XYZ file of C-alpha atoms in Angstrom:
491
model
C -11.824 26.086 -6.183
C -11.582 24.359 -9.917
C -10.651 21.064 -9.805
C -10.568 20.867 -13.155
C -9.420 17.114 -13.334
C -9.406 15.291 -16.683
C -11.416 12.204 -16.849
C -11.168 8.486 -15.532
C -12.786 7.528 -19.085
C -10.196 10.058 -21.347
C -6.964 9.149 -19.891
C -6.328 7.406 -16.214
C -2.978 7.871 -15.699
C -3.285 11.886 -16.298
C -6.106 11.588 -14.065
C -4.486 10.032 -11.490
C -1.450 12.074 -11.622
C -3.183 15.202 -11.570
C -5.395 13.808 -8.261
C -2.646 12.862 -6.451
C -0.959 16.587 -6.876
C -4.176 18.673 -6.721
C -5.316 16.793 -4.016
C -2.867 18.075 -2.092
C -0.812 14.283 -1.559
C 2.182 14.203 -2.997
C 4.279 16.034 -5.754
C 7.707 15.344 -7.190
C 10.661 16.352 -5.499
C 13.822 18.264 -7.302
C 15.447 14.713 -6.474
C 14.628 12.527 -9.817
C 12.183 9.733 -9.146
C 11.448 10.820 -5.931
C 8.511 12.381 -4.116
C 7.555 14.667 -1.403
C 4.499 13.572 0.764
C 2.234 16.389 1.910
C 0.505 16.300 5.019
C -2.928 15.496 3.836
C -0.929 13.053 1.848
C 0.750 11.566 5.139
C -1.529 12.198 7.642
C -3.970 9.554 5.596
C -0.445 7.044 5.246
C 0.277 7.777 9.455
C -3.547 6.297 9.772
C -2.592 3.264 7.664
C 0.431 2.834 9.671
C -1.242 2.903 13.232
C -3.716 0.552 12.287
C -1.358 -1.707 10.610
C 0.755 -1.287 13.651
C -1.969 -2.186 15.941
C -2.464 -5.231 14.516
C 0.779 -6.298 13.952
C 1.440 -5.570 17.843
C -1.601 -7.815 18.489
C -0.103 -10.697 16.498
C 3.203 -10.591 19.088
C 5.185 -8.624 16.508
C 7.541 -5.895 17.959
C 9.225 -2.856 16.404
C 13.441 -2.290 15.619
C 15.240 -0.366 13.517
C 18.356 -1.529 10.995
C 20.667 0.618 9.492
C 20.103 2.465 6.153
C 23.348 1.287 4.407
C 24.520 -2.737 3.693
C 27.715 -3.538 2.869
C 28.390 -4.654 -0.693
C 29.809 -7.774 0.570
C 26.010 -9.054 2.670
C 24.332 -9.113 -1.010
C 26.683 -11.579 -2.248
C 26.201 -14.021 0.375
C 22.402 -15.339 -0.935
C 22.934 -15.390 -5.063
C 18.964 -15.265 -5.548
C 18.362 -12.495 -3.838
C 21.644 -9.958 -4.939
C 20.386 -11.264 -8.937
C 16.883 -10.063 -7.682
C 17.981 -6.417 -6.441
C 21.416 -5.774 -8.441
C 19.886 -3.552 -11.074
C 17.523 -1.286 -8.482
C 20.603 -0.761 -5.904
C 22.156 2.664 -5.632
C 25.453 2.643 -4.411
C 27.550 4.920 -1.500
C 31.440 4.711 -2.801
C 33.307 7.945 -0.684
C 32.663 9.461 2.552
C 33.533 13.104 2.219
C 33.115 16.186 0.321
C 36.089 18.968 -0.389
C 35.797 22.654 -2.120
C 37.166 22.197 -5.508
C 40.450 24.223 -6.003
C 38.647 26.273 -8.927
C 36.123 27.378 -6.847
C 33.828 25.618 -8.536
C 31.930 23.982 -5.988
C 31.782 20.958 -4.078
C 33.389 17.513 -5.255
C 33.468 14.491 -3.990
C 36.975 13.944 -2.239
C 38.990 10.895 -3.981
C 40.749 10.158 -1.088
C 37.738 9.586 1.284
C 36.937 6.332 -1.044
C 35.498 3.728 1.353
C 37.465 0.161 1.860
C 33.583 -1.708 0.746
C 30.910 0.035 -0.992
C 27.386 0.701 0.773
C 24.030 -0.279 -0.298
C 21.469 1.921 0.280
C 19.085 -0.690 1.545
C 16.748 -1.811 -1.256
C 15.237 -4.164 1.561
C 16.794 -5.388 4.819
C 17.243 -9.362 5.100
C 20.666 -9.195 4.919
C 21.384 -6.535 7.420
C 18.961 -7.972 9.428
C 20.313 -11.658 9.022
C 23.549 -10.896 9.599
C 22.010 -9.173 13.295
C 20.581 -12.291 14.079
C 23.223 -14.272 13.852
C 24.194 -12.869 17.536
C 20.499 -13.000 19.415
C 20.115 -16.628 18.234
C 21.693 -19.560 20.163
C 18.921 -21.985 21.300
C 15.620 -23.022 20.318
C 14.779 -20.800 23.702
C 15.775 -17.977 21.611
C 13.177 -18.352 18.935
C 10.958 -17.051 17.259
C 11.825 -13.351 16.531
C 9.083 -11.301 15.592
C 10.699 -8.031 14.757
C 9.285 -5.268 12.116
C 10.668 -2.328 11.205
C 9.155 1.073 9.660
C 11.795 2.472 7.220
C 12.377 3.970 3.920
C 14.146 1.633 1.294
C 15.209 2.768 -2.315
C 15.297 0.863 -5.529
C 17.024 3.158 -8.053
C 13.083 2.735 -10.346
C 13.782 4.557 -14.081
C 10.171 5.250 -14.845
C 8.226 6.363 -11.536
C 5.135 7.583 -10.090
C 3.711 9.529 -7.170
C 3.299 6.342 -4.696
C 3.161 4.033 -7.040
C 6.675 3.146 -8.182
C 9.146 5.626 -6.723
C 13.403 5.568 -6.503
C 12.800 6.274 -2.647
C 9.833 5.262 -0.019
C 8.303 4.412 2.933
C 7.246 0.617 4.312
C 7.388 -1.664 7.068
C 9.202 -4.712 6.557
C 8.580 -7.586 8.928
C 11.267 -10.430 9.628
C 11.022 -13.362 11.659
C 12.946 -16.574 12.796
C 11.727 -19.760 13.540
C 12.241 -22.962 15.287
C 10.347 -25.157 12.646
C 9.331 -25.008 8.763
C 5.709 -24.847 9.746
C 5.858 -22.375 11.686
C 7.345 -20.122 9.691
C 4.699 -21.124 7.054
C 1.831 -20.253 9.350
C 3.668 -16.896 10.103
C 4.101 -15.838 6.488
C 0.267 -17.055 5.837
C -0.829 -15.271 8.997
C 0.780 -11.738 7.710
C -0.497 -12.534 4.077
C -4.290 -12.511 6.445
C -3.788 -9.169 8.576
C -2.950 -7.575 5.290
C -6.298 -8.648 3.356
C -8.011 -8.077 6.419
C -6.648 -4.386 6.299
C -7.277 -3.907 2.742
C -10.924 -4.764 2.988
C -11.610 -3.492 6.447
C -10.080 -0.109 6.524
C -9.161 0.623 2.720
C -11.850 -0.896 1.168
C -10.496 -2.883 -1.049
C -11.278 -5.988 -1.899
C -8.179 -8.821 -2.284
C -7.551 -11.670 -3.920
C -5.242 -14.021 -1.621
C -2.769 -16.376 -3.859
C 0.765 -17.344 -3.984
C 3.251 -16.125 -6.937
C 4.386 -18.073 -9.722
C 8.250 -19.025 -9.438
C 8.863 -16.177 -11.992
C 7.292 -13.893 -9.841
C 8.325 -14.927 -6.501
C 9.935 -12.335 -4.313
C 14.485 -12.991 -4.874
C 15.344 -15.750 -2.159
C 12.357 -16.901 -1.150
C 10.748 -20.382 -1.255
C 7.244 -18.970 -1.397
C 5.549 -15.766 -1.849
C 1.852 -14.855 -0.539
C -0.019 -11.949 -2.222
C -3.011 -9.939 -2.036
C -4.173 -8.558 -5.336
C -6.454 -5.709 -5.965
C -8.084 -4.555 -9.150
C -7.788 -1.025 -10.150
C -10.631 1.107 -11.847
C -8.837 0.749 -15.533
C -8.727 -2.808 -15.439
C -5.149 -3.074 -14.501
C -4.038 -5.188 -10.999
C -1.435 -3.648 -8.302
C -0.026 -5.726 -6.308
C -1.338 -4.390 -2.619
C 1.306 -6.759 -0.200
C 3.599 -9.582 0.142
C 4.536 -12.148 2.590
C 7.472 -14.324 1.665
C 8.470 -17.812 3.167
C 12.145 -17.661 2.882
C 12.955 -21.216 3.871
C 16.447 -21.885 5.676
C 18.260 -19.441 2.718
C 18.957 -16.410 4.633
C 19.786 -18.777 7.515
C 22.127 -20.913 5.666
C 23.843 -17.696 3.901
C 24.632 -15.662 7.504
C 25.336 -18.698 9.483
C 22.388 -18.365 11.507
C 22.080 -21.867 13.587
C 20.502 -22.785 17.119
C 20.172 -25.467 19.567
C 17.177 -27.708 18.952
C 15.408 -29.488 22.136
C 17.364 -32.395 21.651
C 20.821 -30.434 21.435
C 21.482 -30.532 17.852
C 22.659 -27.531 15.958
C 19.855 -26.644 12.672
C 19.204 -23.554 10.569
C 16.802 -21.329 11.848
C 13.265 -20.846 9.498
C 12.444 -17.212 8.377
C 9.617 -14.815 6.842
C 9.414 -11.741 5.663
C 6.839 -9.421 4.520
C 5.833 -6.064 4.022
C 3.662 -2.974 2.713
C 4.397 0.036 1.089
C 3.056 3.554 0.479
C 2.435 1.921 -2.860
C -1.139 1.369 -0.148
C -1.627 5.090 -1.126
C -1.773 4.345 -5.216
C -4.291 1.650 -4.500
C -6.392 3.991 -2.407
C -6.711 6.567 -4.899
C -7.239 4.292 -7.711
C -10.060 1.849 -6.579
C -12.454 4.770 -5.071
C -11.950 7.916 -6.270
C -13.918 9.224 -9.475
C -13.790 12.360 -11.097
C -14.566 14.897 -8.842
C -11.342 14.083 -6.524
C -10.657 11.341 -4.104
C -13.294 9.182 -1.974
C -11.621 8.061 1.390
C -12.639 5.431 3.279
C -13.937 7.111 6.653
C -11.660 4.615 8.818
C -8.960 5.937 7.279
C -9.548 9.799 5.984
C -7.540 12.141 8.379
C -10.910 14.727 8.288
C -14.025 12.202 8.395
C -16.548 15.655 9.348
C -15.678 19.156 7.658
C -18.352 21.794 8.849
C -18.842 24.756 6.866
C -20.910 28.118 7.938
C -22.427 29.885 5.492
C -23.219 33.652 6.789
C -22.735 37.207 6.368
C -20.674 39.195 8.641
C -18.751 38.686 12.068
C -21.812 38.624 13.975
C -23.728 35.650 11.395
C -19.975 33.828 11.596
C -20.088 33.630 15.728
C -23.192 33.353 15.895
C -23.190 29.848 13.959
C -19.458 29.026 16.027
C -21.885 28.609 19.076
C -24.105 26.573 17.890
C -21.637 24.506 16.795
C -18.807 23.883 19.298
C -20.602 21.464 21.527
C -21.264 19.391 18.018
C -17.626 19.093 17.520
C -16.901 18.327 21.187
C -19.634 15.517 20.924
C -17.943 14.449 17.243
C -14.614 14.350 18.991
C -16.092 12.496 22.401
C -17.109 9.744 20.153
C -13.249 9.124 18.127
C -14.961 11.020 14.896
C -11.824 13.470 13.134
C -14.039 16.780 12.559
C -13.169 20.047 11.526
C -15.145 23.566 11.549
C -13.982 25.281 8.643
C -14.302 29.287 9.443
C -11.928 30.612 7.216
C -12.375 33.891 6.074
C -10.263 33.908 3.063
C -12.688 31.655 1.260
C -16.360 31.746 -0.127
C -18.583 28.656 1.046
C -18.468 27.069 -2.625
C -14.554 27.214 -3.165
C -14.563 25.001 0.828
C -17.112 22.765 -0.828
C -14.625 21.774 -3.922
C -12.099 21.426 -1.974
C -13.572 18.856 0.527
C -15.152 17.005 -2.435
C -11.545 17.024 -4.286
C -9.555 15.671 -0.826
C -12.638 12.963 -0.739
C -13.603 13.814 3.417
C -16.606 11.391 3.955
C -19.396 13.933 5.254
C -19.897 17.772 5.429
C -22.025 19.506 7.222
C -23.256 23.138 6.272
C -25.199 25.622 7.935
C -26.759 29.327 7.255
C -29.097 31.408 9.327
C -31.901 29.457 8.048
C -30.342 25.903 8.875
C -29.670 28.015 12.686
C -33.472 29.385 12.587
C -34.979 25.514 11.677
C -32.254 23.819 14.133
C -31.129 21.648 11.115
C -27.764 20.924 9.321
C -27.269 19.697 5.373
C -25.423 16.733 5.706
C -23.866 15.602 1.919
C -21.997 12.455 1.522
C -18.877 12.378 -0.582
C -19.291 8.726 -2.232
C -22.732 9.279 -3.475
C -22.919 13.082 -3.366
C -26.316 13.300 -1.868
C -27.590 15.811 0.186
C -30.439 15.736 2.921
C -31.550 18.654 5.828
C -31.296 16.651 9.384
C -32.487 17.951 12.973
C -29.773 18.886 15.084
C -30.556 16.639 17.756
C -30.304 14.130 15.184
C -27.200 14.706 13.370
C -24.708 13.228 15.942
C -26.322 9.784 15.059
C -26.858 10.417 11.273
C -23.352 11.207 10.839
C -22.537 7.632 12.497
C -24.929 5.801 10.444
C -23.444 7.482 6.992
C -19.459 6.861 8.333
C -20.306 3.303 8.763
C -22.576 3.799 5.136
C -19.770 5.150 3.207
C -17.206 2.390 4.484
C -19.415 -0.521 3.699
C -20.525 1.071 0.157
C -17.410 1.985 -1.334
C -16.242 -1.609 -0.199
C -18.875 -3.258 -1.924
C -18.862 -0.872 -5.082
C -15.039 -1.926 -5.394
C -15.933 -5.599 -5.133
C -18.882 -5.892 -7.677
C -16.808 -3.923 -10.285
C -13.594 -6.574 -9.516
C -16.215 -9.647 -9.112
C -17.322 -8.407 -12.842
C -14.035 -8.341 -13.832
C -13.109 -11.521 -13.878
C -13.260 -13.244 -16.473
C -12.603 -17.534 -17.303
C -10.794 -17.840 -21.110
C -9.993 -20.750 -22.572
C -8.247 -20.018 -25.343
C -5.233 -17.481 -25.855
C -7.266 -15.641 -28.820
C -9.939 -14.852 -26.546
C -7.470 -14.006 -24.022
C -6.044 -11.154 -26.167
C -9.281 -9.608 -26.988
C -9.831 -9.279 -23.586
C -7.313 -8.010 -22.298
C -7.891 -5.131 -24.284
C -11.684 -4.685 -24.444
C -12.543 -5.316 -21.106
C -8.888 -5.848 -18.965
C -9.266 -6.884 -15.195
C -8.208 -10.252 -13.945
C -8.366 -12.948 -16.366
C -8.657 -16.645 -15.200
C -6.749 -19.462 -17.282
C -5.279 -22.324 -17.116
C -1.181 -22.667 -17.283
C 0.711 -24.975 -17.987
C 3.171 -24.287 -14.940
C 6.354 -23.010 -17.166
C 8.078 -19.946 -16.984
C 8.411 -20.506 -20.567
C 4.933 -20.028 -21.564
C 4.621 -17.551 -18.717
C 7.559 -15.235 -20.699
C 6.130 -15.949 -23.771
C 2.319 -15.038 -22.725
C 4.193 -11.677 -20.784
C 6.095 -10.683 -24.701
C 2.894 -10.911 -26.408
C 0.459 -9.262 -24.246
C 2.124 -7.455 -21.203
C -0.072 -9.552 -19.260
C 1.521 -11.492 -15.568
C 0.456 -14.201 -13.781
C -0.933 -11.988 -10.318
C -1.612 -15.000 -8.486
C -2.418 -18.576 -7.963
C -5.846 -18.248 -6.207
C -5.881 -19.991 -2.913
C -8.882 -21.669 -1.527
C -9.235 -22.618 -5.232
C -10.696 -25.487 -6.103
C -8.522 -28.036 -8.797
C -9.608 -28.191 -12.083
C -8.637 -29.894 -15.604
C -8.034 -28.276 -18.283
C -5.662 -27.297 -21.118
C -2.795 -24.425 -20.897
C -4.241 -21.466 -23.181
C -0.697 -20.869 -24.966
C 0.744 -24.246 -25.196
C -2.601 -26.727 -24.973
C -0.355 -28.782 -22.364
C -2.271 -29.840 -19.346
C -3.397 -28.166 -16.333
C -5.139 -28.909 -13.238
C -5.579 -25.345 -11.972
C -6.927 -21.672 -13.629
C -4.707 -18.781 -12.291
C -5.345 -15.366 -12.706
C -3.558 -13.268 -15.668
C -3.781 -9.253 -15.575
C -1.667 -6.085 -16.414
C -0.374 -4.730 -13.646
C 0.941 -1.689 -12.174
């Protein structure tokens, strides 16, 4: 199998694109700016999800479902957040379909026009606000922990497989509280669980902050990030968790009880991931022979592959190695015996590298005469001959190898990439020579935020938390500051 992928170092984004397809992922649909997942492609997103899941269960969340469509009317009702989403919306106007009297074709049928438009949900607070409204009477009521899995679109002009696409997948979580902090301690608590996922099961290292007001998600108060740094320098975005105040509250009428009788405005979160997860993936650990999954979450962490001759070579090895898969399987560990006859030993191996599974196993008649596998590992593409009695305990040891290395490859690239500046000349040459995260100080205006965006296509990602204060001068306007934050392009 020729993988036949163009280089990280001669063009990223063609690299990337062509990974994603050949890697059997995703590919674009014959809808514009939308994609179909694969199964490879969504069995690795259905193990994000479970663990994700998991531990949103374990944090007293629950799951619901909201409808697809909003009408027209629920966007108006919070002005931030309909100025936020009115340009990514796509829009449901009739009901019904006729034959055209030409013969034609299909057209839509002007007298099935509906009384309000529908919204094809972009993102659910106002739907789910609205809903609310009649489980919440008393403090007794609160707090609602409620997530949903769903697909959302934002009508995107320029897309890409995972990254940025008109239609996809997420969870978005909404809650209601009795009090302001605990609402706060519920969207920092989400803003945790998704770092912790990122580094524990992607692999990828975060940077926890909160968004500048330019930058903050449409109708919220406060917006919680993790930020991860991508092989070419450039940041994504990897989650959000928004404190949305009393706004949604206040705009759907949404009042209870306190304990001393008095009607208030409920306090509310939101938050959510994406398949956008899947672009980060790909980016942060793959290289140029295909993709490098972390073993936690590859959907095939073992592939073994026989190499023989003949029926009676191919059955042969199938004995010797069904009570290894049983044992793999016993112990939680996704493995698959690969006897295909359609295709040589070599073309399996290209393949395995190019969908990134962790470890592969191969064995001949000599491996069966010695009672020994080759065992190769997909990060650092080494190879070594093991016992057979000892490769049920190698292959744990190099599954919990691969996660930890890949993590910490990921974070000493990003740890060298970032960078302090001081002064906006220096700023600009870096951004181009070196890119990553660049940490400055600001003087706290969207002005010279806009301004710094025009001239270099560089954001604000985050302001760091757990920082610590410091004084200094604003790199674009000299003004004081008593904080750096952290500039990059981003995806």
């Amino acid at each position: 199998m020729g993988k036949n992928l163009t280089k990280r170092s001669e063009d990223y984004s063609k690299w990337y694109n062509e990974l994603v397809v050949k890697a059997d992922l995703a590919e674009n649909s014959a809808v514009r700016g939308c994609m179909v997942i694969k199964p490879y492609g969504y069995a690795i997103w259905e193990k994000m999800q479970g663990q994700l899941d998991k531990m949103f269960k374990e944090t007293g969340h629950e799951n619901a479902y909201f409808p697809l469509f909003i009408p027209k009317s629920y966007l108006s009702k919070e002005a931030a957040h309909v100025e936020g989403f009115a340009k990514e919306c796509a829009v449901v106007t009739h009901y019904r379909l006729k034959n055209a009297e030409d013969g034609s074709g299909v057209i839509v049928d002007p007298d099935a026009k509906l009384e309000e438009e529908l919204i094809v949900r972009p993102t659910s607070e106002t739907i789910i606000w609205d809903t609310y409204k009649k489980w919440v009477q008393s403090y007794r009521d609160l707090p609602i922990l409620v997530n949903q899995w769903a697909n959302v679109v934002r009508w995107e002009m320029r897309t890409r497989l995972f990254l940025r696409t008109a239609e996809f997948l997420w969870q978005e979580g909404h809650t209601a509280h009795e009090t302001k902090q605990e609402a706060i301690e519920e969207a920092e608590q989400m803003m945790e669980i998704y770092a912790e996922f990122a580094e524990s099961f992607m692999g990828v290292p975060v940077i926890k902050g909160v968004k500048s007001d330019s930058e903050r998600f449409a109708g919220a108060l406060e917006t919680y990030c993790i930020e991860a740094l991508m092989q070419d320098g450039k940041a994504l975005q990897a989650g959000t968790s928004h404190f949305l105040g009393q706004n949604f509250a206040k705009a759907f009428d949404v009042k209870f009880a306190n304990r001393e009788g008095k009607q208030e405005f409920v306090w509310a979160t939101s938050w959510g991931v994406s398949t956008r997860l899947m672009g980060a993936l790909i980016m942060t650990h793959s290289d140029d022979n295909g993709l490098v999954l972390p073993p936690k979450l590859a959907p095939i962490q073992v592939v073994i592959v026989p190499i023989y001759k003949g029926e009676e070579q191919l059955d042969a090895i199938s004995e010797r190695v069904a009570p290894l898969v049983k044992e793999l399987r016993a112990k939680g560990i996704s493995v698959k015996f690969d006897n295909r006859d359609t295709h040589k030993p070599g073309w399996k191996f290209n393949e395995y590298e190019l969908k990134g599974v962790p470890v592969r196993l191969a064995i001949g008649m000599r491996d069966m005469e010695n009672n020994t596998f080759e065992v190769a590992r997909r990060d650092t593409l080494s190879k070594e001959v093991v016992p057979a009695d000892a490769v049920v305990a190698k292959i744990e040891t190099l599954l919990e190898e691969i996660q930890e290395n890949i993590f910490q490859k990921a974070l000493d690239y990003r740890d060298s990439h970032i960078t302090k500046v001081d002064t906006f000349e220096e700023f600009k040459e870096l951004l181009e020579s070196k890119g990553g995260f660049l940490s400055a100080h600001w003087d706290g205006t969207a002005e010279t935020e806009d301004k710094i965006k025009e001239l270099t296509k560089a954001t604000i990602r985050c302001l760091p938390l757990n920082e610590e204060k410091e004084n200094g001068k604003c790199i674009y306007s000299g003004k004081p500051s008593n904080q750096r934050v952290l500039f990059a392009k981003a995806y």
